[in-house]
CSV table of C-alpha atoms and ligand atoms in Angstrom, one decimal:
chain,number,residue,atom,x,y,z
Q,1,MET,CA,18.5,-39.0,-5.8
Q,2,GLN,CA,19.6,-39.9,-2.3
Q,3,PHE,CA,18.8,-36.6,-0.8
Q,4,SER,CA,16.0,-34.3,-2.0
Q,5,LEU,CA,15.1,-30.8,-1.2
Q,6,SER,CA,11.8,-31.9,0.1
Q,7,ASN,CA,13.3,-34.4,2.5
Q,8,LEU,CA,15.6,-31.7,3.7
Q,9,PHE,CA,12.7,-29.3,4.3
Q,10,GLN,CA,10.6,-31.9,6.1
Q,11,LYS,CA,13.6,-32.3,8.3
Q,12,ILE,CA,13.8,-28.6,9.0
Q,13,LEU,CA,10.1,-28.5,9.8
Q,14,GLY,CA,10.1,-31.6,11.8
Q,15,ARG,CA,13.1,-30.8,14.1
Q,16,ALA,CA,12.1,-29.7,17.6
Q,17,LEU,CA,15.1,-27.6,17.8
Q,18,ILE,CA,17.1,-25.7,15.3
Q,19,ASP,CA,20.3,-24.5,16.8
Q,20,GLU,CA,23.7,-23.7,15.3
Q,21,LYS,CA,24.8,-27.3,15.2
Q,22,SER,CA,21.8,-28.5,13.3
Q,23,LEU,CA,22.0,-25.5,11.1
Q,24,GLU,CA,25.4,-26.6,10.1
Q,25,GLU,CA,24.1,-30.1,9.4
Q,26,ILE,CA,21.2,-28.8,7.4
Q,27,LEU,CA,23.4,-26.6,5.3
Q,28,ASN,CA,25.8,-29.5,4.6
Q,29,GLN,CA,22.9,-31.5,3.3
Q,30,PHE,CA,21.7,-28.5,1.2
Q,31,LYS,CA,25.1,-28.4,-0.2
Q,32,LYS,CA,25.1,-32.1,-1.1
Q,33,ILE,CA,21.7,-31.7,-2.9
Q,34,LEU,CA,22.8,-28.8,-5.0
Q,35,LEU,CA,26.0,-30.6,-5.9
Q,36,GLN,CA,24.0,-33.7,-6.8
Q,37,ASN,CA,22.0,-31.5,-9.0
Q,38,ASP,CA,25.1,-30.5,-10.8
Q,39,VAL,CA,25.2,-26.9,-9.5
Q,40,GLU,CA,28.8,-25.5,-9.7
Q,41,LEU,CA,30.9,-26.0,-6.6
Q,42,GLU,CA,32.0,-22.4,-6.5
Q,43,LEU,CA,28.4,-21.1,-6.6
Q,44,VAL,CA,27.3,-23.7,-4.0
Q,45,ASN,CA,30.0,-22.5,-1.7
Q,46,ASP,CA,29.1,-18.9,-2.1
Q,47,LEU,CA,25.5,-19.7,-1.5
Q,48,ILE,CA,26.2,-21.6,1.7
Q,49,LYS,CA,28.4,-18.8,2.9
Q,50,ARG,CA,25.6,-16.3,2.2
Q,51,ILE,CA,23.0,-18.3,3.9
Q,52,LYS,CA,25.2,-18.8,6.9
Q,53,GLU,CA,25.7,-15.0,7.2
Q,54,LYS,CA,22.0,-14.4,6.8
Q,55,ALA,CA,21.1,-17.1,9.3
Q,56,LYS,CA,23.1,-15.4,12.0
Q,57,LYS,CA,20.8,-12.4,12.1
Q,58,VAL,CA,17.4,-13.6,12.9
Q,59,PRO,CA,15.1,-10.7,12.1
Q,60,LYS,CA,12.7,-9.5,14.8
Q,61,GLY,CA,9.5,-11.5,14.5
Q,62,LEU,CA,11.0,-14.8,13.2
Q,63,THR,CA,12.1,-18.0,14.8
Q,64,LEU,CA,15.4,-19.6,13.8
Q,65,ARG,CA,13.5,-22.2,11.9
Q,66,GLU,CA,11.2,-19.7,10.0
Q,67,ASN,CA,14.2,-17.6,9.2
Q,68,LEU,CA,16.1,-20.6,7.8
Q,69,ILE,CA,13.2,-21.6,5.6
Q,70,LYS,CA,12.8,-18.0,4.5
Q,71,ILE,CA,16.5,-17.7,3.6
Q,72,LEU,CA,16.6,-20.9,1.7
Q,73,TYR,CA,13.5,-20.0,-0.2
Q,74,GLU,CA,14.9,-16.5,-1.0
Q,75,GLU,CA,18.2,-18.0,-2.2
Q,76,LEU,CA,16.5,-20.6,-4.4
Q,77,VAL,CA,14.2,-17.9,-5.9
Q,78,GLU,CA,17.2,-15.7,-6.6
Q,79,PHE,CA,18.7,-18.6,-8.4
Q,80,LEU,CA,15.7,-19.8,-10.4
Q,81,GLY,CA,13.9,-16.5,-11.0
Q,82,ARG,CA,12.2,-14.0,-8.8
Q,83,GLU,CA,9.9,-12.7,-11.5
Q,84,LYS,CA,6.8,-14.4,-12.9
Q,85,GLY,CA,8.0,-15.7,-16.2
Q,86,GLU,CA,7.1,-13.0,-18.8
Q,87,ILE,CA,9.1,-12.8,-21.9
Q,88,LYS,CA,9.5,-9.9,-24.3
Q,89,GLY,CA,10.2,-9.6,-28.0
Q,90,LYS,CA,8.8,-10.8,-31.3
Q,91,LYS,CA,11.2,-13.6,-32.2
Q,92,ILE,CA,11.3,-16.5,-29.8
Q,93,MET,CA,13.5,-19.5,-30.5
Q,94,LEU,CA,13.2,-22.8,-28.7
Q,95,ILE,CA,16.2,-25.0,-28.3
Q,96,GLY,CA,17.0,-28.2,-26.4
Q,97,LEU,CA,18.1,-31.8,-26.4
Q,98,PHE,CA,16.1,-34.2,-28.5
Q,99,GLY,CA,12.8,-35.2,-27.1
Q,100,SER,CA,12.8,-32.5,-24.5
Q,101,GLY,CA,9.4,-31.1,-25.5
Q,102,LYS,CA,10.4,-28.2,-27.8
Q,103,THR,CA,7.8,-28.8,-30.5
Q,104,THR,CA,5.0,-29.3,-27.9
Q,105,THR,CA,6.2,-26.2,-26.0
Q,106,CYS,CA,6.1,-24.2,-29.3
Q,107,ALA,CA,2.4,-24.8,-29.6
Q,108,LYS,CA,1.8,-24.2,-25.9
Q,109,LEU,CA,3.5,-20.9,-26.1
Q,110,ALA,CA,1.7,-19.9,-29.3
Q,111,ARG,CA,-1.5,-20.6,-27.4
Q,112,PHE,CA,-0.3,-18.5,-24.6
Q,113,PHE,CA,0.2,-15.5,-26.9
Q,114,GLN,CA,-2.9,-16.2,-28.8
Q,115,LYS,CA,-4.9,-15.9,-25.5
Q,116,LYS,CA,-3.3,-12.6,-24.9
Q,117,GLY,CA,-4.8,-11.4,-28.2
Q,118,LEU,CA,-1.5,-11.4,-30.1
Q,119,LYS,CA,-1.1,-12.6,-33.7
Q,120,VAL,CA,1.3,-15.6,-33.6
Q,121,ALA,CA,2.8,-17.8,-36.3
Q,122,LEU,CA,5.0,-20.9,-35.9
Q,123,VAL,CA,8.1,-21.5,-38.0
Q,124,ALA,CA,9.3,-25.1,-38.5
Q,125,LEU,CA,13.1,-25.3,-38.6
Q,126,ASP,CA,13.5,-29.0,-37.8
Q,127,TYR,CA,14.2,-31.0,-41.0
Q,128,HIS,CA,16.2,-33.6,-39.4
Q,129,ARG,CA,13.5,-35.8,-37.9
Q,130,ALA,CA,11.1,-36.9,-40.6
Q,131,ALA,CA,7.8,-36.3,-38.9
Q,132,ALA,CA,8.9,-33.0,-37.2
Q,133,VAL,CA,7.2,-30.6,-39.6
Q,134,ASP,CA,4.0,-32.6,-39.7
Q,135,GLN,CA,3.9,-32.6,-35.9
Q,136,LEU,CA,4.1,-28.9,-35.7
Q,137,ILE,CA,1.5,-28.5,-38.5
Q,138,GLU,CA,-0.8,-30.7,-36.6
Q,139,LEU,CA,-0.3,-28.8,-33.3
Q,140,GLY,CA,-0.8,-25.5,-35.2
Q,141,ASN,CA,-4.1,-26.8,-36.7
Q,142,GLN,CA,-5.4,-27.7,-33.2
Q,143,ILE,CA,-5.1,-24.0,-32.1
Q,144,GLY,CA,-5.6,-22.3,-35.4
Q,145,VAL,CA,-2.1,-20.9,-35.7
Q,146,LYS,CA,-0.3,-20.8,-39.1
Q,147,VAL,CA,2.8,-22.9,-39.5
Q,148,PHE,CA,5.5,-21.8,-41.9
Q,149,TRP,CA,7.8,-24.4,-43.4
Q,150,ASP,CA,10.0,-25.1,-46.4
Q,151,GLU,CA,9.3,-27.8,-48.9
Q,152,GLN,CA,13.0,-27.8,-50.0
Q,153,LYS,CA,14.0,-28.1,-46.4
Q,154,ASP,CA,16.1,-25.0,-46.8
Q,155,VAL,CA,16.3,-24.1,-43.2
Q,156,TYR,CA,18.4,-21.0,-43.7
Q,157,GLY,CA,16.3,-19.7,-46.5
Q,158,LEU,CA,13.2,-20.1,-44.4
Q,159,ALA,CA,14.8,-18.4,-41.4
Q,160,LYS,CA,15.6,-15.4,-43.7
Q,161,ARG,CA,12.2,-15.2,-45.2
Q,162,SER,CA,10.6,-15.6,-41.8
Q,163,LEU,CA,11.8,-12.0,-40.8
Q,164,ASP,CA,9.4,-10.6,-43.4
Q,165,LEU,CA,6.6,-12.2,-41.5
Q,166,LEU,CA,7.2,-9.7,-38.6
Q,167,LYS,CA,5.2,-7.2,-40.7
Q,168,LYS,CA,2.1,-9.4,-40.3
Q,169,TYR,CA,2.6,-11.2,-37.0
Q,170,ASP,CA,3.2,-9.9,-33.5
Q,171,VAL,CA,5.2,-13.0,-32.4
Q,172,LEU,CA,7.1,-15.7,-34.3
Q,173,ILE,CA,8.0,-19.0,-32.5
Q,174,TYR,CA,10.8,-21.0,-34.0
Q,175,ASP,CA,10.9,-24.8,-33.5
Q,176,THR,CA,14.4,-26.1,-33.9
Q,177,ALA,CA,15.7,-29.6,-34.4
Q,178,GLY,CA,16.2,-31.8,-31.4
Q,179,ARG,CA,19.9,-32.2,-30.8
Q,180,ASP,CA,22.7,-33.0,-28.7
Q,181,ALA,CA,24.5,-29.7,-28.3
Q,182,LEU,CA,27.8,-31.6,-28.7
Q,183,ASP,CA,26.7,-32.9,-32.2
Q,184,GLU,CA,29.0,-30.7,-34.5
Q,185,GLU,CA,26.8,-30.5,-37.5
Q,186,LEU,CA,23.7,-29.6,-35.6
Q,187,ALA,CA,25.6,-27.2,-33.4
Q,188,LYS,CA,26.7,-25.4,-36.5
Q,189,GLU,CA,23.3,-25.2,-37.9
Q,190,LEU,CA,21.8,-23.8,-34.7
Q,191,LYS,CA,24.6,-21.2,-34.5
Q,192,LYS,CA,23.9,-20.1,-38.0
Q,193,LEU,CA,20.1,-19.9,-37.4
Q,194,GLY,CA,20.8,-17.7,-34.4
Q,195,GLU,CA,22.9,-15.4,-36.5
Q,196,ILE,CA,20.2,-15.0,-39.2
Q,197,ILE,CA,17.1,-14.7,-36.9
Q,198,LYS,CA,18.7,-12.8,-34.1
Q,199,PRO,CA,16.0,-14.0,-31.7
Q,200,ASP,CA,14.8,-11.8,-28.9
Q,201,GLU,CA,14.4,-14.7,-26.7
Q,202,VAL,CA,16.1,-18.1,-26.7
Q,203,LEU,CA,14.3,-20.6,-24.5
Q,204,LEU,CA,16.1,-23.7,-23.4
Q,205,VAL,CA,13.7,-26.6,-23.0
Q,206,ILE,CA,14.6,-29.1,-20.4
Q,207,PRO,CA,12.7,-32.0,-19.0
Q,208,ALA,CA,12.2,-31.9,-15.1
Q,209,ASP,CA,13.7,-35.4,-14.9
Q,210,LEU,CA,16.8,-34.8,-17.0
Q,211,GLY,CA,19.9,-35.8,-14.9
Q,212,LYS,CA,23.5,-35.0,-15.0
Q,213,VAL,CA,23.7,-34.0,-18.7
Q,214,VAL,CA,21.8,-30.8,-18.0
Q,215,ARG,CA,24.8,-28.6,-17.0
Q,216,LYS,CA,27.0,-29.6,-20.1
Q,217,GLN,CA,24.1,-29.3,-22.5
Q,218,ALA,CA,22.9,-25.9,-21.1
Q,219,SER,CA,26.4,-24.4,-21.3
Q,220,GLU,CA,27.0,-25.7,-24.8
Q,221,PHE,CA,23.7,-24.3,-26.0
Q,222,LYS,CA,24.6,-21.0,-24.3
Q,223,LYS,CA,27.8,-20.8,-26.3
Q,224,LEU,CA,25.9,-21.5,-29.6
Q,225,VAL,CA,23.0,-19.1,-29.4
Q,226,GLY,CA,22.8,-17.7,-26.0
Q,227,ILE,CA,19.9,-18.5,-23.6
Q,228,THR,CA,17.4,-15.9,-22.2
Q,229,GLY,CA,15.1,-18.3,-20.4
Q,230,VAL,CA,14.5,-21.8,-19.3
Q,231,VAL,CA,11.3,-24.0,-19.8
Q,232,ILE,CA,11.0,-27.0,-17.6
Q,233,THR,CA,8.8,-29.7,-19.1
Q,234,ARG,CA,7.4,-32.8,-17.6
Q,235,MET,CA,6.5,-31.1,-14.4
Q,236,ASP,CA,3.6,-33.5,-14.2
Q,237,GLY,CA,5.9,-36.4,-13.6
Q,238,THR,CA,7.5,-37.4,-10.3
Q,239,ALA,CA,10.5,-35.3,-10.8
Q,240,LYS,CA,10.1,-32.0,-8.8
Q,241,GLY,CA,12.1,-29.8,-11.2
Q,242,GLY,CA,15.6,-30.2,-9.7
Q,243,ALA,CA,17.0,-30.0,-13.3
Q,244,ALA,CA,16.1,-26.4,-13.2
Q,245,LEU,CA,19.0,-25.7,-10.7
Q,246,ALA,CA,21.7,-26.8,-13.1
Q,247,ALA,CA,19.9,-25.4,-16.1
Q,248,CYS,CA,19.7,-21.9,-14.6
Q,249,ASN,CA,23.1,-22.1,-13.2
Q,250,ALA,CA,24.8,-23.1,-16.4
Q,251,SER,CA,22.8,-20.9,-18.7
Q,252,ASP,CA,22.7,-17.9,-16.5
Q,253,ALA,CA,19.0,-17.6,-17.3
Q,254,LYS,CA,15.8,-17.9,-15.2
Q,255,VAL,CA,12.8,-20.2,-15.4
Q,256,LYS,CA,10.0,-18.7,-17.5
Q,257,PHE,CA,7.5,-21.5,-18.2
Q,258,LEU,CA,6.6,-25.0,-17.1
Q,259,GLY,CA,5.1,-27.9,-19.1
Q,260,THR,CA,2.8,-29.9,-17.0
Q,261,GLY,CA,1.5,-32.5,-19.5
Q,262,GLU,CA,1.2,-33.5,-23.1
Q,263,LYS,CA,-1.8,-31.3,-24.0
Q,264,ILE,CA,-1.5,-27.8,-25.3
Q,265,GLU,CA,-3.3,-26.4,-22.3
Q,266,ASP,CA,-0.8,-28.1,-19.9
Q,267,PHE,CA,1.4,-25.1,-19.6
Q,268,GLU,CA,2.2,-22.7,-16.7
Q,269,VAL,CA,3.8,-19.4,-16.4
Q,270,TYR,CA,6.7,-19.8,-13.9
Q,271,ASP,CA,5.7,-18.5,-10.4
Q,272,PRO,CA,8.5,-18.5,-7.9
Q,273,LYS,CA,6.5,-19.4,-4.9
Q,274,ARG,CA,4.7,-22.2,-6.6
Q,275,PHE,CA,7.7,-23.7,-8.3
Q,276,VAL,CA,9.9,-23.5,-5.2
Q,277,SER,CA,7.1,-25.0,-3.1
Q,278,ARG,CA,6.9,-27.8,-5.5
Q,279,LEU,CA,10.7,-28.3,-5.6
Q,280,LEU,CA,10.8,-28.4,-1.8
Q,281,GLY,CA,7.7,-30.5,-1.5
Q,282,LEU,CA,5.9,-27.9,0.6
Q,283,GLY,CA,2.4,-27.4,-0.4
Q,284,ASP,CA,1.9,-24.5,1.9
Q,285,LEU,CA,5.1,-22.5,1.6
Q,286,GLU,CA,3.2,-19.4,1.0
Q,287,THR,CA,1.3,-19.8,4.3
Q,288,LEU,CA,4.4,-20.6,6.0
Q,289,LEU,CA,6.2,-17.5,4.8
Q,290,GLU,CA,3.3,-15.3,5.8
Q,291,LYS,CA,3.1,-16.9,9.2
Q,292,ALA,CA,6.8,-16.1,9.5
Q,293,LYS,CA,6.1,-12.5,8.9
Q,294,GLU,CA,3.4,-12.3,11.4
Q,295,ALA,CA,5.1,-14.0,14.3
Q,296,GLU,CA,6.4,-11.5,16.8
Q,297,ILE,CA,9.4,-12.5,18.8
Q,298,LYS,CA,11.5,-10.1,20.7
Q,299,PRO,CA,14.9,-11.4,21.5
Q,300,GLU,CA,15.5,-8.9,24.3
Q,301,LYS,CA,12.5,-10.2,26.1
Q,302,VAL,CA,13.9,-13.8,26.0
Q,303,GLU,CA,17.0,-12.6,27.6
Q,304,LYS,CA,15.1,-10.9,30.4
Q,305,VAL,CA,13.0,-13.9,31.2
Q,306,VAL,CA,15.9,-16.2,31.3
Q,307,GLU,CA,17.5,-13.9,33.7
Q,308,GLY,CA,14.4,-13.9,35.7
Q,309,GLU,CA,14.1,-10.2,35.3
Q,310,PHE,CA,10.9,-9.6,33.6
Q,311,THR,CA,8.3,-7.1,34.8
Q,312,LEU,CA,4.6,-7.3,35.1
Q,313,GLU,CA,4.4,-5.4,31.8
Q,314,ASP,CA,6.3,-8.1,30.1
Q,315,PHE,CA,4.1,-10.6,31.9
Q,316,LEU,CA,1.1,-9.0,30.5
Q,317,GLU,CA,2.5,-8.9,27.0
Q,318,GLN,CA,3.3,-12.6,27.3
Q,319,PHE,CA,-0.2,-13.3,28.4
Q,320,GLU,CA,-1.5,-11.6,25.4
Q,321,ASN,CA,0.8,-13.4,23.0
Q,322,LEU,CA,0.0,-16.7,24.6
Q,323,GLN,CA,-3.7,-16.0,24.1
Q,324,ARG,CA,-3.1,-15.7,20.5
Q,325,ILE,CA,-1.1,-19.0,20.2
Q,326,GLY,CA,-3.4,-21.2,22.3
Q,327,PRO,CA,-3.8,-22.6,25.8
Q,328,LEU,CA,-0.8,-22.3,27.9
Q,329,SER,CA,-1.2,-26.0,29.1
Q,330,GLN,CA,-1.1,-27.1,25.4
Q,331,ILE,CA,2.0,-25.2,24.7
Q,332,THR,CA,4.0,-26.3,27.7
Q,333,LYS,CA,3.3,-29.9,26.9
Q,334,PHE,CA,5.8,-29.6,24.1
Q,335,LEU,CA,8.5,-28.4,26.3
Q,336,PRO,CA,10.6,-31.5,27.3
Q,337,PHE,CA,11.8,-30.1,30.6
Q,338,THR,CA,8.5,-28.8,31.8
Q,339,LYS,CA,7.7,-29.1,35.4
Q,340,PHE,CA,4.8,-26.7,35.3
Q,341,ASP,CA,1.8,-27.8,37.2
Q,342,GLU,CA,-1.1,-28.4,34.9
Q,343,LYS,CA,-3.6,-27.1,37.5
Q,344,ILE,CA,-1.7,-23.9,37.9
Q,345,LEU,CA,-1.6,-23.5,34.1
Q,346,GLU,CA,-5.3,-23.9,33.9
Q,347,GLN,CA,-5.9,-21.5,36.6
Q,348,GLN,CA,-3.7,-19.0,34.9
Q,349,GLU,CA,-5.8,-19.4,31.8
Q,350,LYS,CA,-9.0,-18.6,33.6
Q,351,LYS,CA,-7.6,-15.7,35.5
Q,352,LEU,CA,-6.1,-14.3,32.5
Q,353,LYS,CA,-8.8,-11.7,31.9
Q,354,ALA,CA,-8.8,-10.6,35.4
Q,355,PHE,CA,-5.0,-10.4,35.5
Q,356,LYS,CA,-5.0,-8.2,32.4
Q,357,ALA,CA,-7.5,-5.8,34.0
Q,358,ILE,CA,-5.4,-5.7,37.1
Q,359,ILE,CA,-2.2,-4.9,35.4
Q,360,GLN,CA,-3.9,-2.3,33.4
Q,361,SER,CA,-5.1,-0.6,36.6
Q,362,MET,CA,-1.6,-0.4,37.9
Q,363,THR,CA,0.7,2.6,37.4
Q,364,LEU,CA,3.8,2.1,35.2
Q,365,GLU,CA,5.9,2.4,38.4
Q,366,GLU,CA,4.0,-0.5,39.9
Q,367,ARG,CA,4.2,-2.7,36.9
Q,368,LYS,CA,7.9,-2.3,37.0
Q,369,ASN,CA,8.3,-3.1,40.6
Q,370,VAL,CA,5.6,-5.0,42.4
Q,371,ASP,CA,7.5,-4.7,45.8
Q,372,ILE,CA,6.1,-1.1,46.2
Q,373,LEU,CA,2.5,-2.5,46.3
Q,374,ASN,CA,1.2,-2.0,49.8
Q,375,GLU,CA,-2.3,-2.7,51.3
Q,376,SER,CA,-3.8,0.6,50.2
Q,377,ARG,CA,-2.5,0.4,46.7
Q,378,ILE,CA,-3.7,-3.2,46.3
Q,379,LYS,CA,-7.2,-2.1,47.4
Q,380,ARG,CA,-7.2,0.7,44.9
Q,381,ILE,CA,-6.1,-1.6,42.1
Q,382,ALA,CA,-8.8,-4.2,43.0
Q,383,LYS,CA,-11.4,-1.4,42.8
Q,384,GLY,CA,-10.1,0.0,39.6
Q,385,SER,CA,-10.0,-3.3,37.9
Q,386,GLY,CA,-13.3,-4.7,39.2
Q,387,THR,CA,-11.5,-7.6,40.9
Q,388,SER,CA,-11.0,-8.6,44.4
Q,389,GLU,CA,-7.9,-7.9,46.6
Q,390,GLN,CA,-7.4,-11.6,46.7
Q,391,GLU,CA,-7.0,-11.8,43.0
Q,392,VAL,CA,-4.6,-8.9,43.0
Q,393,ARG,CA,-2.4,-10.7,45.5
Q,394,GLU,CA,-2.7,-13.9,43.5
Q,395,LEU,CA,-1.4,-12.2,40.4
Q,396,ILE,CA,1.5,-10.8,42.3
Q,397,ASN,CA,2.3,-14.3,43.7
Q,398,GLN,CA,1.9,-15.9,40.3
Q,399,TYR,CA,4.2,-13.4,38.8
Q,400,ARG,CA,6.8,-13.9,41.5
Q,401,THR,CA,6.4,-17.7,41.0
Q,402,MET,CA,6.9,-17.5,37.3
Q,403,LYS,CA,10.0,-15.2,37.8
Q,404,ASN,CA,11.6,-17.7,40.2
Q,405,LEU,CA,10.8,-20.6,37.9
Q,406,MET,CA,12.4,-18.9,35.1
Q,407,LYS,CA,15.4,-18.0,37.3
Q,408,LYS,CA,15.8,-21.7,38.1
Q,409,PHE,CA,15.5,-22.7,34.4
Q,410,GLY,CA,18.0,-20.1,33.5
Q,411,LYS,CA,20.4,-21.7,35.8
Q,412,ASN,CA,19.8,-25.3,34.8
Q,413,LEU,CA,19.7,-24.8,31.2
Q,414,LYS,CA,22.3,-23.1,28.9
Q,415,LYS,CA,20.8,-19.8,28.0
Q,416,GLY,CA,20.8,-20.5,24.3
Q,417,ASP,CA,18.9,-23.7,24.7
Q,418,LEU,CA,16.1,-22.2,26.5
Q,419,LYS,CA,15.9,-19.2,24.2
Q,420,ASN,CA,15.8,-21.3,21.1
Q,421,LEU,CA,13.4,-23.8,22.7
Q,422,LEU,CA,10.9,-21.1,23.6
Q,423,LYS,CA,11.4,-19.5,20.2
Q,424,GLN,CA,10.6,-22.8,18.5
Q,425,PHE,CA,7.2,-22.7,20.0
Q,426,GLY,CA,6.7,-19.1,19.1
Q,427,LEU,CA,6.9,-18.1,22.7
Q,428,ASN,CA,7.8,-14.6,23.4
Q,429,LEU,CA,9.1,-15.5,26.8
E,501,LIG,N1,4.0,-35.6,-19.7
E,501,LIG,C1,4.6,-34.6,-20.5
E,501,LIG,N2,4.9,-34.9,-21.7
E,501,LIG,C2,5.4,-33.9,-22.4
E,501,LIG,C3,5.5,-32.6,-21.9
E,501,LIG,N3,6.1,-31.8,-23.0
E,501,LIG,C4,6.2,-32.7,-24.0
E,501,LIG,N4,5.9,-33.9,-23.7
E,501,LIG,C5,5.8,-35.1,-24.6
E,501,LIG,O1,7.2,-35.4,-24.8
E,501,LIG,C6,7.4,-36.0,-26.1
E,501,LIG,C7,8.4,-35.2,-26.9
E,501,LIG,O2,7.9,-33.9,-27.1
E,501,LIG,P1,8.3,-33.1,-28.3
E,501,LIG,O3,7.6,-31.8,-28.2
E,501,LIG,O4,8.1,-33.8,-29.5
E,501,LIG,O5,9.8,-32.9,-28.0
E,501,LIG,P2,10.9,-32.3,-29.0
E,501,LIG,O6,12.0,-31.6,-28.1
E,501,LIG,O7,10.3,-31.3,-30.0
E,501,LIG,O8,11.5,-33.5,-29.6
E,501,LIG,P3,12.5,-33.7,-30.9
E,501,LIG,O9,11.9,-32.7,-31.9
E,501,LIG,O10,12.3,-35.0,-31.3
E,501,LIG,O11,13.8,-33.3,-30.4
E,501,LIG,C8,5.9,-35.9,-26.7
E,501,LIG,O12,5.4,-37.2,-26.5
E,501,LIG,C9,5.2,-34.9,-25.9
E,501,LIG,O13,3.9,-35.1,-25.9
E,501,LIG,C10,5.1,-32.3,-20.6
E,501,LIG,O14,5.2,-31.1,-20.1
E,501,LIG,N5,4.6,-33.4,-19.9
E,502,LIG,MG1,10.5,-31.4,-32.0
């Protein structure tokens, strides 16, 4: 695959600036990836449109970048499954292309129910491959689950009789023959089996590394017996599970389970965060999403600062935010245009505590307009905050300098650039 979701996400994370132009570029790439994974064009277009709409409105507390990651994550989860993969019902049928991992998954699933304390039986419905029944019996033996099969290879007869087993068992798992859904004879058999058994769940088993054929196979299988869920096997390989995109899209079903190896225990219940993280090659998507929630950015503040119109109250708030993020000198290093004097920044760090006390000693009126501060008021504030008059004056000067600096930047830079730039670094300025 030329492009991958994980490459795209690394790009989003690595970009210094995500603006409207790069958003367009990123979405184009996202579109290409989906199309390469054989997702329907119409659906891809809808998806991109929706993402664009959502990306326009950056919610309070999120940067453009965090918002974009969140939106893409949400959309993928909507597509692949929002719920942890639980299944309901008593009759579960596994279908899929030959060698996709059906028989192995039958045993894994049986173990899964067994662990829940349910009484499970396996029903062997594959009489096309010589060793298929033996394979299932062997797997059943490993976990102490009974396997029902028919000596006469009467697949329909066994299917009918299996319904009686429901009196004795909580769950029946049916292993079907590996097939190409386009093979007419096998397709007929599967359709008939579906009609006899009337399964509660039909799970389509798809290997993570299956390519272009996924879409066609999934939609054929859907026509034959319907599909209620998808199992992605071979998640232990290099493929990240992109096949799930086409499988879910074509079958209109969500991912329920994952196969992560050849052993019976190598089985996972689908978990949206984990699966999408793996698909995107992001180990810490959860942390990232949480961080996105926590960040607090107020767009109206950015506007004020750019205009050079922020008050001492805003100044105090910024100080407090900066304190949470890290040393001011560290942060401004990232800004490409920065002309801040390192020394001034360090001094600011040191004086932060005093400044905070000073601002807190001011009246609201004073915080909004420092020009009303005369000698006697300065004296009173110094006393009230346990600082010196000199420190109060310093604060006023710093504030004025900062305001002027911002005014200058505002003129030199396009407003959007500065806004976005500051947002990139989580600055509330
Ligand atoms: N690495 C890995 N191998 C798997 C996984 N699931 C199944 N396999 C292996 O894939 C091969 C085929 O698995 P089966 O369960 O026989 O597949 P099937 O769909 O029943 O195959 P047919 O009945 O021939 O169509 C076996 O060697 C399994 O051990 C998995 O999640 N990871
Ligand atoms: Mg099999």
